[in-house]
Structures are given as C-alpha cells and as structure tokens.
PDB file of C-alpha atoms in Angstrom:
ATOM      1  CA  UNK A  24     100.787 118.196   5.732  1.00  0.00           C
ATOM      2  CA  UNK A  25     101.049 115.079   7.800  1.00  0.00           C
ATOM      3  CA  UNK A  26      98.828 115.544  10.819  1.00  0.00           C
ATOM      4  CA  UNK A  27      97.387 113.226  13.453  1.00  0.00           C
ATOM      5  CA  UNK A  28      93.838 113.111  14.776  1.00  0.00           C
ATOM      6  CA  UNK A  29      92.982 111.759  18.277  1.00  0.00           C
ATOM      7  CA  UNK A  30      89.343 111.046  19.291  1.00  0.00           C
ATOM      8  CA  UNK A  31      87.930 109.856  22.602  1.00  0.00           C
ATOM      9  CA  UNK A  32      84.168 109.180  22.825  1.00  0.00           C
ATOM     10  CA  UNK A  33      84.396 106.579  25.512  1.00  0.00           C
ATOM     11  CA  UNK A  34      83.852 108.892  28.479  1.00  0.00           C
ATOM     12  CA  UNK A  35      82.213 112.364  28.588  1.00  0.00           C
ATOM     13  CA  UNK A  36      80.960 113.598  25.273  1.00  0.00           C
ATOM     14  CA  UNK A  37      83.547 114.191  22.598  1.00  0.00           C
ATOM     15  CA  UNK A  38      87.253 115.059  23.014  1.00  0.00           C
ATOM     16  CA  UNK A  39      89.056 115.640  19.700  1.00  0.00           C
ATOM     17  CA  UNK A  40      92.442 117.033  18.874  1.00  0.00           C
ATOM     18  CA  UNK A  41      94.672 117.506  15.823  1.00  0.00           C
ATOM     19  CA  UNK A  42      98.424 117.304  16.298  1.00  0.00           C
ATOM     20  CA  UNK A  43     101.721 117.700  14.507  1.00  0.00           C
ATOM     21  CA  UNK A  44     104.255 115.199  15.835  1.00  0.00           C
ATOM     22  CA  UNK A  45     102.501 115.390  19.256  1.00  0.00           C
ATOM     23  CA  UNK A  46     102.228 119.198  19.268  1.00  0.00           C
ATOM     24  CA  UNK A  47      98.679 120.375  19.694  1.00  0.00           C
ATOM     25  CA  UNK A  48      97.347 122.367  16.769  1.00  0.00           C
ATOM     26  CA  UNK A  49      93.739 122.424  17.804  1.00  0.00           C
ATOM     27  CA  UNK A  50      91.756 120.697  20.503  1.00  0.00           C
ATOM     28  CA  UNK A  51      88.098 120.715  21.404  1.00  0.00           C
ATOM     29  CA  UNK A  52      86.169 119.132  24.194  1.00  0.00           C
ATOM     30  CA  UNK A  53      82.336 119.100  24.437  1.00  0.00           C
ATOM     31  CA  UNK A  54      81.204 117.045  27.495  1.00  0.00           C
ATOM     32  CA  UNK A  55      77.549 117.138  26.535  1.00  0.00           C
ATOM     33  CA  UNK A  56      78.003 116.319  22.805  1.00  0.00           C
ATOM     34  CA  UNK A  57      76.899 113.015  21.392  1.00  0.00           C
ATOM     35  CA  UNK A  58      78.483 110.852  18.728  1.00  0.00           C
ATOM     36  CA  UNK A  59      76.047 111.699  15.991  1.00  0.00           C
ATOM     37  CA  UNK A  60      77.493 115.203  15.997  1.00  0.00           C
ATOM     38  CA  UNK A  61      81.035 113.987  15.160  1.00  0.00           C
ATOM     39  CA  UNK A  62      80.877 115.024  11.438  1.00  0.00           C
ATOM     40  CA  UNK A  63      79.881 118.576  12.356  1.00  0.00           C
ATOM     41  CA  UNK A  64      82.343 118.592  15.171  1.00  0.00           C
ATOM     42  CA  UNK A  65      85.336 117.726  13.015  1.00  0.00           C
ATOM     43  CA  UNK A  66      84.198 119.998  10.138  1.00  0.00           C
ATOM     44  CA  UNK A  67      84.119 122.949  12.522  1.00  0.00           C
ATOM     45  CA  UNK A  68      87.578 122.222  13.911  1.00  0.00           C
ATOM     46  CA  UNK A  69      89.166 121.843  10.424  1.00  0.00           C
ATOM     47  CA  UNK A  70      87.509 124.993   9.180  1.00  0.00           C
ATOM     48  CA  UNK A  71      88.564 127.044  12.149  1.00  0.00           C
ATOM     49  CA  UNK A  72      92.156 125.766  11.949  1.00  0.00           C
ATOM     50  CA  UNK A  73      92.367 126.181   8.186  1.00  0.00           C
ATOM     51  CA  UNK A  74      93.142 122.512   7.694  1.00  0.00           C
ATOM     52  CA  UNK A  75      91.501 119.950   5.438  1.00  0.00           C
ATOM     53  CA  UNK A  76      90.753 116.297   5.956  1.00  0.00           C
ATOM     54  CA  UNK A  77      93.531 115.503   3.415  1.00  0.00           C
ATOM     55  CA  UNK A  78      96.031 116.927   5.934  1.00  0.00           C
ATOM     56  CA  UNK A  79      95.297 114.154   8.429  1.00  0.00           C
ATOM     57  CA  UNK A  80      97.281 111.047   7.778  1.00  0.00           C
ATOM     58  CA  UNK A  81      96.828 109.050  11.060  1.00  0.00           C
ATOM     59  CA  UNK A  82      93.767 108.569  13.279  1.00  0.00           C
ATOM     60  CA  UNK A  83      93.752 107.233  16.884  1.00  0.00           C
ATOM     61  CA  UNK A  84      90.501 106.379  18.713  1.00  0.00           C
ATOM     62  CA  UNK A  85      89.904 104.991  22.192  1.00  0.00           C
ATOM     63  CA  UNK A  86      88.241 101.545  22.280  1.00  0.00           C
ATOM     64  CA  UNK A  87      86.727 101.495  25.774  1.00  0.00           C
ATOM     65  CA  UNK A  88      85.561 100.457  28.227  1.00  0.00           C
ATOM     66  CA  UNK A  89      83.059 103.070  28.389  1.00  0.00           C
ATOM     67  CA  UNK A  90      79.785 104.280  26.934  1.00  0.00           C
ATOM     68  CA  UNK A  91      78.464 101.773  24.404  1.00  0.00           C
ATOM     69  CA  UNK A  92      76.893 104.284  22.218  1.00  0.00           C
ATOM     70  CA  UNK A  93      79.896 106.646  22.364  1.00  0.00           C
ATOM     71  CA  UNK A  94      82.326 103.899  21.514  1.00  0.00           C
ATOM     72  CA  UNK A  95      80.213 102.511  18.700  1.00  0.00           C
ATOM     73  CA  UNK A  96      79.806 105.855  16.998  1.00  0.00           C
ATOM     74  CA  UNK A  97      83.357 107.017  17.631  1.00  0.00           C
ATOM     75  CA  UNK A  98      84.937 103.886  16.281  1.00  0.00           C
ATOM     76  CA  UNK A  99      82.647 103.682  13.253  1.00  0.00           C
ATOM     77  CA  UNK A 100      83.366 107.346  12.514  1.00  0.00           C
ATOM     78  CA  UNK A 101      87.109 106.853  12.543  1.00  0.00           C
ATOM     79  CA  UNK A 102      86.844 103.650  10.421  1.00  0.00           C
ATOM     80  CA  UNK A 103      84.963 105.776   7.983  1.00  0.00           C
ATOM     81  CA  UNK A 104      87.638 108.339   7.919  1.00  0.00           C
ATOM     82  CA  UNK A 105      90.222 105.710   7.139  1.00  0.00           C
ATOM     83  CA  UNK A 106      88.142 103.604   4.661  1.00  0.00           C
ATOM     84  CA  UNK A 107      89.693 105.196   1.653  1.00  0.00           C
ATOM     85  CA  UNK A 108      93.166 104.152   2.900  1.00  0.00           C
ATOM     86  CA  UNK A 109      94.401 107.778   2.684  1.00  0.00           C
ATOM     87  CA  UNK A 110      95.136 107.612   6.422  1.00  0.00           C
ATOM     88  CA  UNK A 111      96.071 104.931   8.947  1.00  0.00           C
ATOM     89  CA  UNK A 112      93.825 103.873  11.778  1.00  0.00           C
ATOM     90  CA  UNK A 113      94.979 103.138  15.384  1.00  0.00           C
ATOM     91  CA  UNK A 114      93.038 101.983  18.372  1.00  0.00           C
ATOM     92  CA  UNK A 115      93.934 101.943  22.055  1.00  0.00           C
ATOM     93  CA  UNK A 116      92.179 100.719  25.210  1.00  0.00           C
ATOM     94  CA  UNK A 117      90.832 103.701  27.142  1.00  0.00           C
ATOM     95  CA  UNK A 118      92.451 102.339  30.362  1.00  0.00           C
ATOM     96  CA  UNK A 119      95.838 102.017  28.714  1.00  0.00           C
ATOM     97  CA  UNK A 120      95.508 105.480  27.206  1.00  0.00           C
ATOM     98  CA  UNK A 121      94.728 107.083  30.504  1.00  0.00           C
ATOM     99  CA  UNK A 122      97.841 105.524  32.068  1.00  0.00           C
ATOM    100  CA  UNK A 123      99.791 108.037  30.039  1.00  0.00           C
ATOM    101  CA  UNK A 124      98.414 110.744  32.321  1.00  0.00           C
ATOM    102  CA  UNK A 125     100.088 109.431  35.484  1.00  0.00           C
ATOM    103  CA  UNK A 126     103.216 107.889  36.912  1.00  0.00           C
ATOM    104  CA  UNK A 127     104.762 104.824  35.270  1.00  0.00           C
ATOM    105  CA  UNK A 128     103.197 102.401  37.743  1.00  0.00           C
ATOM    106  CA  UNK A 129      99.899 104.177  38.030  1.00  0.00           C
ATOM    107  CA  UNK A 130      96.494 102.466  38.170  1.00  0.00           C
ATOM    108  CA  UNK A 131      93.573 103.817  36.153  1.00  0.00           C
ATOM    109  CA  UNK A 132      90.199 103.603  37.921  1.00  0.00           C
ATOM    110  CA  UNK A 133      86.995 104.427  36.138  1.00  0.00           C
ATOM    111  CA  UNK A 134      83.432 104.190  37.350  1.00  0.00           C
ATOM    112  CA  UNK A 135      81.625 101.307  35.608  1.00  0.00           C
ATOM    113  CA  UNK A 136      78.339 101.266  37.449  1.00  0.00           C
ATOM    114  CA  UNK A 137      77.090 101.349  41.045  1.00  0.00           C
ATOM    115  CA  UNK A 138      79.537  99.355  43.136  1.00  0.00           C
ATOM    116  CA  UNK A 139      81.937  98.477  40.329  1.00  0.00           C
ATOM    117  CA  UNK A 140      85.063  99.919  38.826  1.00  0.00           C
ATOM    118  CA  UNK A 141      87.053  99.382  35.632  1.00  0.00           C
ATOM    119  CA  UNK A 142      90.657  99.116  36.683  1.00  0.00           C
ATOM    120  CA  UNK A 143      93.654  99.178  34.367  1.00  0.00           C
ATOM    121  CA  UNK A 144      97.249  98.398  35.199  1.00  0.00           C
ATOM    122  CA  UNK A 145     100.262  97.532  33.045  1.00  0.00           C
ATOM    123  CA  UNK A 146      99.386  93.872  33.593  1.00  0.00           C
ATOM    124  CA  UNK A 147      95.634  93.631  33.188  1.00  0.00           C
ATOM    125  CA  UNK A 148      92.267  95.282  32.754  1.00  0.00           C
ATOM    126  CA  UNK A 149      89.515  94.451  35.275  1.00  0.00           C
ATOM    127  CA  UNK A 150      85.850  94.764  35.843  1.00  0.00           C
ATOM    128  CA  UNK A 151      85.805  94.538  39.657  1.00  0.00           C
ATOM    129  CA  UNK A 152      83.745  95.489  42.677  1.00  0.00           C
ATOM    130  CA  UNK A 153      84.823  98.588  44.577  1.00  0.00           C
ATOM    131  CA  UNK A 154      85.556  96.555  47.711  1.00  0.00           C
ATOM    132  CA  UNK A 155      87.717  94.049  45.793  1.00  0.00           C
ATOM    133  CA  UNK A 156      89.473  96.764  43.958  1.00  0.00           C
ATOM    134  CA  UNK A 157      90.454  98.607  47.162  1.00  0.00           C
ATOM    135  CA  UNK A 158      91.636  95.330  48.702  1.00  0.00           C
ATOM    136  CA  UNK A 159      93.751  94.663  45.665  1.00  0.00           C
ATOM    137  CA  UNK A 160      95.323  98.221  45.826  1.00  0.00           C
ATOM    138  CA  UNK A 161      96.139  97.559  49.492  1.00  0.00           C
ATOM    139  CA  UNK A 162      97.723  94.159  48.857  1.00  0.00           C
ATOM    140  CA  UNK A 163      99.841  95.532  45.945  1.00  0.00           C
ATOM    141  CA  UNK A 164     100.572  98.787  47.810  1.00  0.00           C
ATOM    142  CA  UNK A 165      99.348 100.961  45.005  1.00  0.00           C
ATOM    143  CA  UNK A 166      99.874 104.726  45.554  1.00  0.00           C
ATOM    144  CA  UNK A 167      99.622 106.343  42.085  1.00  0.00           C
ATOM    145  CA  UNK A 168      96.159 106.611  40.432  1.00  0.00           C
ATOM    146  CA  UNK A 169      94.452 108.187  37.461  1.00  0.00           C
ATOM    147  CA  UNK A 170      90.724 108.328  38.105  1.00  0.00           C
ATOM    148  CA  UNK A 171      87.489 109.909  36.810  1.00  0.00           C
ATOM    149  CA  UNK A 172      85.414 112.088  39.054  1.00  0.00           C
ATOM    150  CA  UNK A 173      82.790 109.505  39.803  1.00  0.00           C
ATOM    151  CA  UNK A 174      85.247 106.866  40.998  1.00  0.00           C
ATOM    152  CA  UNK A 175      87.018 109.507  43.159  1.00  0.00           C
ATOM    153  CA  UNK A 176      83.686 110.027  44.968  1.00  0.00           C
ATOM    154  CA  UNK A 177      83.485 106.457  46.234  1.00  0.00           C
ATOM    155  CA  UNK A 178      83.838 106.641  50.014  1.00  0.00           C
ATOM    156  CA  UNK A 179      85.791 103.432  50.502  1.00  0.00           C
ATOM    157  CA  UNK A 180      88.237 104.466  47.784  1.00  0.00           C
ATOM    158  CA  UNK A 181      88.616 108.006  49.235  1.00  0.00           C
ATOM    159  CA  UNK A 182      89.444 106.353  52.647  1.00  0.00           C
ATOM    160  CA  UNK A 183      92.116 104.182  51.052  1.00  0.00           C
ATOM    161  CA  UNK A 184      93.671 107.246  49.235  1.00  0.00           C
ATOM    162  CA  UNK A 185      93.850 109.167  52.449  1.00  0.00           C
ATOM    163  CA  UNK A 186      95.336 106.360  54.444  1.00  0.00           C
ATOM    164  CA  UNK A 187      97.868 105.360  51.837  1.00  0.00           C
ATOM    165  CA  UNK A 188      98.703 109.086  51.111  1.00  0.00           C
ATOM    166  CA  UNK A 189      98.287 108.191  47.452  1.00  0.00           C
ATOM    167  CA  UNK A 190      98.896 110.505  44.501  1.00  0.00           C
ATOM    168  CA  UNK A 191      95.770 110.990  42.456  1.00  0.00           C
ATOM    169  CA  UNK A 192      95.259 112.578  39.042  1.00  0.00           C
ATOM    170  CA  UNK A 193      91.601 113.245  38.370  1.00  0.00           C
ATOM    171  CA  UNK A 194      90.809 113.275  34.624  1.00  0.00           C
ATOM    172  CA  UNK A 195      88.258 115.755  33.432  1.00  0.00           C
ATOM    173  CA  UNK A 196      87.909 113.918  30.023  1.00  0.00           C
ATOM    174  CA  UNK A 197      89.694 116.449  27.817  1.00  0.00           C
ATOM    175  CA  UNK A 198      93.348 115.388  28.299  1.00  0.00           C
ATOM    176  CA  UNK A 199      94.040 113.482  25.097  1.00  0.00           C
ATOM    177  CA  UNK A 200      97.338 115.052  23.814  1.00  0.00           C
ATOM    178  CA  UNK A 201      99.402 112.430  25.759  1.00  0.00           C
ATOM    179  CA  UNK A 202      97.641 109.777  23.720  1.00  0.00           C
ATOM    180  CA  UNK A 203      99.739 110.703  20.682  1.00  0.00           C
ATOM    181  CA  UNK A 204     102.525 108.508  22.113  1.00  0.00           C
ATOM    182  CA  UNK A 205     100.514 105.432  20.998  1.00  0.00           C
ATOM    183  CA  UNK A 206     101.066 106.221  17.324  1.00  0.00           C
ATOM    184  CA  UNK A 207     104.605 104.971  17.900  1.00  0.00           C
ATOM    185  CA  UNK A 208     103.691 102.163  20.269  1.00  0.00           C
ATOM    186  CA  UNK A 209     100.866 100.513  18.287  1.00  0.00           C
ATOM    187  CA  UNK A 210     100.469  98.999  14.834  1.00  0.00           C
ATOM    188  CA  UNK A 211      97.723 100.443  12.531  1.00  0.00           C
ATOM    189  CA  UNK A 212      94.722  98.377  11.906  1.00  0.00           C
ATOM    190  CA  UNK A 213      92.131  98.320   9.052  1.00  0.00           C
ATOM    191  CA  UNK A 214      89.318  97.334  11.473  1.00  0.00           C
ATOM    192  CA  UNK A 215      88.928  98.011  15.148  1.00  0.00           C
ATOM    193  CA  UNK A 216      87.025  96.147  17.759  1.00  0.00           C
ATOM    194  CA  UNK A 217      85.627  97.879  20.821  1.00  0.00           C
ATOM    195  CA  UNK A 218      86.721  96.705  24.277  1.00  0.00           C
ATOM    196  CA  UNK A 219      83.256  96.938  25.837  1.00  0.00           C
ATOM    197  CA  UNK A 220      83.982  94.542  28.798  1.00  0.00           C
ATOM    198  CA  UNK A 221      80.396  93.546  29.250  1.00  0.00           C
ATOM    199  CA  UNK A 222      79.692  93.685  32.994  1.00  0.00           C
ATOM    200  CA  UNK A 223      77.094  90.912  33.083  1.00  0.00           C
ATOM    201  CA  UNK A 224      79.554  88.376  31.585  1.00  0.00           C
ATOM    202  CA  UNK A 225      82.279  89.277  34.074  1.00  0.00           C
ATOM    203  CA  UNK A 226      79.960  89.223  37.060  1.00  0.00           C
ATOM    204  CA  UNK A 227      79.058  85.635  36.280  1.00  0.00           C
ATOM    205  CA  UNK A 228      82.655  84.609  36.127  1.00  0.00           C
ATOM    206  CA  UNK A 229      83.783  86.874  38.995  1.00  0.00           C
ATOM    207  CA  UNK A 230      86.197  89.759  38.846  1.00  0.00           C
ATOM    208  CA  UNK A 231      88.957  88.884  36.428  1.00  0.00           C
ATOM    209  CA  UNK A 232      91.555  90.262  34.162  1.00  0.00           C
ATOM    210  CA  UNK A 233      90.730  91.311  30.616  1.00  0.00           C
ATOM    211  CA  UNK A 234      93.627  91.411  28.181  1.00  0.00           C
ATOM    212  CA  UNK A 235      93.612  94.494  26.037  1.00  0.00           C
ATOM    213  CA  UNK A 236      93.316  93.474  22.413  1.00  0.00           C
ATOM    214  CA  UNK A 237      95.672  96.189  21.022  1.00  0.00           C
TER     215      UNK A 237
END
C-alpha cells in the first residue's frame, strides 16, 4: 500500500492520521499526550488499523510556530521514520497548514503568549502584539479567520470580530485531514528545520514578517 501519515505536535498534544490519497483511514487525537509517547501512539494506530509501517510512503509534519518541545520531538520522530529513505518527508508551517481550514483569504491567529499572537496570511507570518494585530486586521478589512481557543478569548480581538461581523473557524487541534493537500504543493526534504519564531528576537526588532521556509 502507498499511504500517507500526517502529524501535528505544534499545538495541543498529538494529532496523527493515516490517509489514502487524502481519504482518512484512521485518525487519533490526544490533547494531553506528549511527544515522548509518539512511538507507542503510532504503533497502536497501526496495530488497530491492521497496517504496517512499510505501508506508509509519505510523512508530513507541522514545523511551527508552537510548543518548542512538541515541535522538536515531532520533527525528530518523523525524520527518524524517513531516515531509511523508504518514505518521503514533508514539512509545512503550522500557520500555512491551518489556512487550509478556512476561506481562501483567511488569516490564522494563534496565541503566542500573553499579549502576543502568531498571525499567518498568504503573504507573511508574524509575531505581533494583540493590539497591532487587530489594527492590521482593521486596516486590511480582514473578515475570515482560523483561530485557536486561546486567541479567540482575547477581548480586543472578540470586539473586532463582532464589529466586523467576521467569519471565524475555531480549531480544536484535531483537524489535520486537510493538511494532505500539501503533499502535492510541497517538495520532499531529507531534513526539516523548525519554524520556532523566537519571540524575544522579534520583540527586539519589532513586529515583522517571517517568511515560511517551506
């Protein structure tokens, strides 16, 4: 068989799915799981679905921004799966991946830390204060968003959404089937580099765009 594996450890816990040409064969989401459980996690899915690792020919992993530990373990795990060259390895920015959940012109907004968002559009990826982000949305007349639950709780952002009558998709963390589109849009890589977007660096330079590296 020629199956695809998609893994996201950049947000809540572990979200993993196995797909056949984009069709879900088995999916599992454990919001409280940690990266060190990935081997057990995958073994359990394969056993329950009666697949073997040899059935998987392509692997896609999210590269962040997000949890440093989650990204490090997730990417290393996928690189290990592809080390034998029996399968191809793909990586995609988490912000770019989440744009597949919304409208074509949607903006992805993720909670970075108190007072700051990660923002992804088709043009750039930003580490930006909540106030500056909302001002940017107003200037660009943005009305389609994909957000996580924590960013959706920010009062100033909620006010903008209400006033702009914006359409909002709140991601729970388990919606990874749409990420399969990136197998066709990206080139495989032998080695992946996490897009951590270190906040301290960008704070010194001010809110700015960060080009996705894939």
